[in-house]
Amino acid sequence: MFSILRINTATGESKTEAFDSKEYLLGGRTLSSRLVSNEVPADCDPFGRNNKLFFCNGALAGTNASSANRLSIGAKSPLTGGIKESNAGGIVALRMEQQDIRCIALEDAPKSDSPWKIIVIGKESTTMIDGSFLEGMGVYEKSAVLSEKFGTKAGCVTIGPAAEKMLLASGLACSDPHGVCSRYAGRGGLGAVLASKRIIAMVILDDGKLKPTYADKDQFKVGVKKLITLLRENPVASKFTKYGTAAMVDICQSLKVLPTRNFRHGTMDDAEKINAQTMYDTIKERGGEGKTQHACMPGCVIQCSNVYPKKDGTILCSPVEYETMALMGSNLCVKDLDAIALMNRIANDAGVDTLDCGAAIGVAMEAGLAEFGDGAAAVKMMEEIRDLTPLGRILGSGCKTAAKVLGVRHAPHVLGQALPAYEPRGTKGMAMTYLSTPMGADHTFGFTLRDEDDPTTKEGKVELSKKFQVIGSRMDAMGMCNFVRYSVRDDMTPLLDLIKARYDVIITGKEFDDFVKETLRLEHQFNIDAGISAQDYRFSETFYEEAQPETGEKIDISDQETAEARNW
Amino acid sequence: MVKIYFKLSDIEPMEIQIKRPETLDHVLTLCREQASIDIGEFIGIRNSRVITGEQIVENGDEINIFPAISGG
């Protein structure tokens, strides 16, 4: 049986229910999106009492299987107006498992002027205590205070000042293995949804000592070793260990899809100043607390994360990943890793999504508020977000809002969510994915870039995107890290065997993919019921009118084609 | 000559002479034999386009070989 802990944020009452369905067994996005679909009225106000926030761990959480402790968080998004699943690494999923919890559901909402509360979940009780003392603190300070009060091993979820003011690009910060809330479920404005329930933090205490049980412990051990071998032998995963996702800077530059100058261009001069090799060399040269490889969750053998140090070797920011390097680097023509890492740190402290805020600053630069390439000005804009100035509140509401306010037509988003770090006119497969995910523009939903023989034609891209939408969604579907997919891309058996060994439940590859496709169907239906129409799944019109200089390409994908890519 | 540049790698660039157009996989096999290197899974890029192992390359081509990584 799997438990869901329901907490009424208006009354403080809580109750536990238990289920034994395969949806609960799989957990992750399979569960979070079903719960949103079943329990949240699609036409509700995302900040109203009818929205709910679901935190789900996955089928292998709490075990020693590598990369199995992703936390899937679902709700109606205030940024897109549709369904949202955003996930993060860290230790929260593990702590939930140790408390025998598959899902935490935050329901209802108190009056908007109610005092801030902290939810504390332990083996003896679930309580809501006063959280007013955290108000206004940055995430790093909140994190330190929470660690001091509840211990560094507690699994915490908190928000920054941006979410306290309901900014649409605000995320949820989750504890990393060192007790720092630096692992973000950044996309979709879910931080503001937590704030709308007047919850400033949620803490899962480290007093849950439940050990994982196994139907066949020996077989599970065999399966864990097999997965580790697959991950270590897979050159993709092994390269992640050295360079992390930063390696994409060079790849995207070569493919002319590195977002540059507010997504006007696909290449940037001197891109090597912010590439993986420069980052690797900088971290090694500075030494100190810097790390070129780092695990975001216990037991992960991929270790794609990093710790970027200041010149004196103390931590500046962890992690600094490709998407941020592009949106806060090349997209702004900022060629300085220190400036990018500082912006990333400020974003983490303010509690906002680096992609949406990077894109918003790109829009602001196009509007003439600063020169492209001016790293100091970009840092100052991030400080404005953290300090909640009027401009900061606009930028912290994402690039769609910023573009409307600042009068910029070339706004890089779909459904209000900023484009990730692949300029869509140069990669029609990624463009198709952006236009067909129920979450707003999202690269993890169907990462076609490596498999596009001819990236500048739309031919065959419906099928290609759909193929990778399934591959990409499999990991979310059971709470695994997305990077495991490379090792099980053609055969999910190693993970399904682990499920069998743990629960004595057989899920075939076809049955698993049926769950994935049903999840996609439910997510799209939610968006339809929320009033999102086919015409909303478009880029800004300028992407259709103006060619990307490096490729000469425009977006030529029709509504009918994107509708086909959303048809499950 | 086909010029192969191994990006984000310690492997030096290589020039491979082929008598006739060959698949990229074949050319990379020649690279492996010539220098005893482990290339592993890769993203090949020629003229700003991804080139798969089955695609044909010919003398004069310049190909960048990246480790097969994606964003996160």
XYZ file of C-alpha atoms in Angstrom, chain A residues 16 119 174 176 195 216 224-225 260 272 311 323 336 361 375 390 406 420 422 453-454 541 553 555:
24
model
C -3.552 9.735 5.523
C 4.443 22.357 7.684
C 14.468 21.635 -2.173
C 20.340 18.968 -1.384
C 2.813 30.868 -1.231
C 13.264 -10.357 -3.639
C 21.028 -2.292 -8.822
C 24.442 -3.541 -9.950
C 21.835 34.465 -28.497
C 34.213 29.246 -25.854
C 38.206 33.260 -7.202
C 20.249 25.878 -19.612
C 31.709 35.828 -18.290
C 16.267 40.004 -19.099
C 27.097 41.480 -17.478
C 8.839 47.354 -9.769
C 8.172 46.493 -22.244
C 14.773 26.434 -23.081
C 17.729 25.552 -28.139
C 19.330 14.272 -39.523
C 18.080 17.511 -41.018
C 4.671 35.672 -34.496
C 15.088 29.410 -41.227
C 9.153 28.527 -37.990
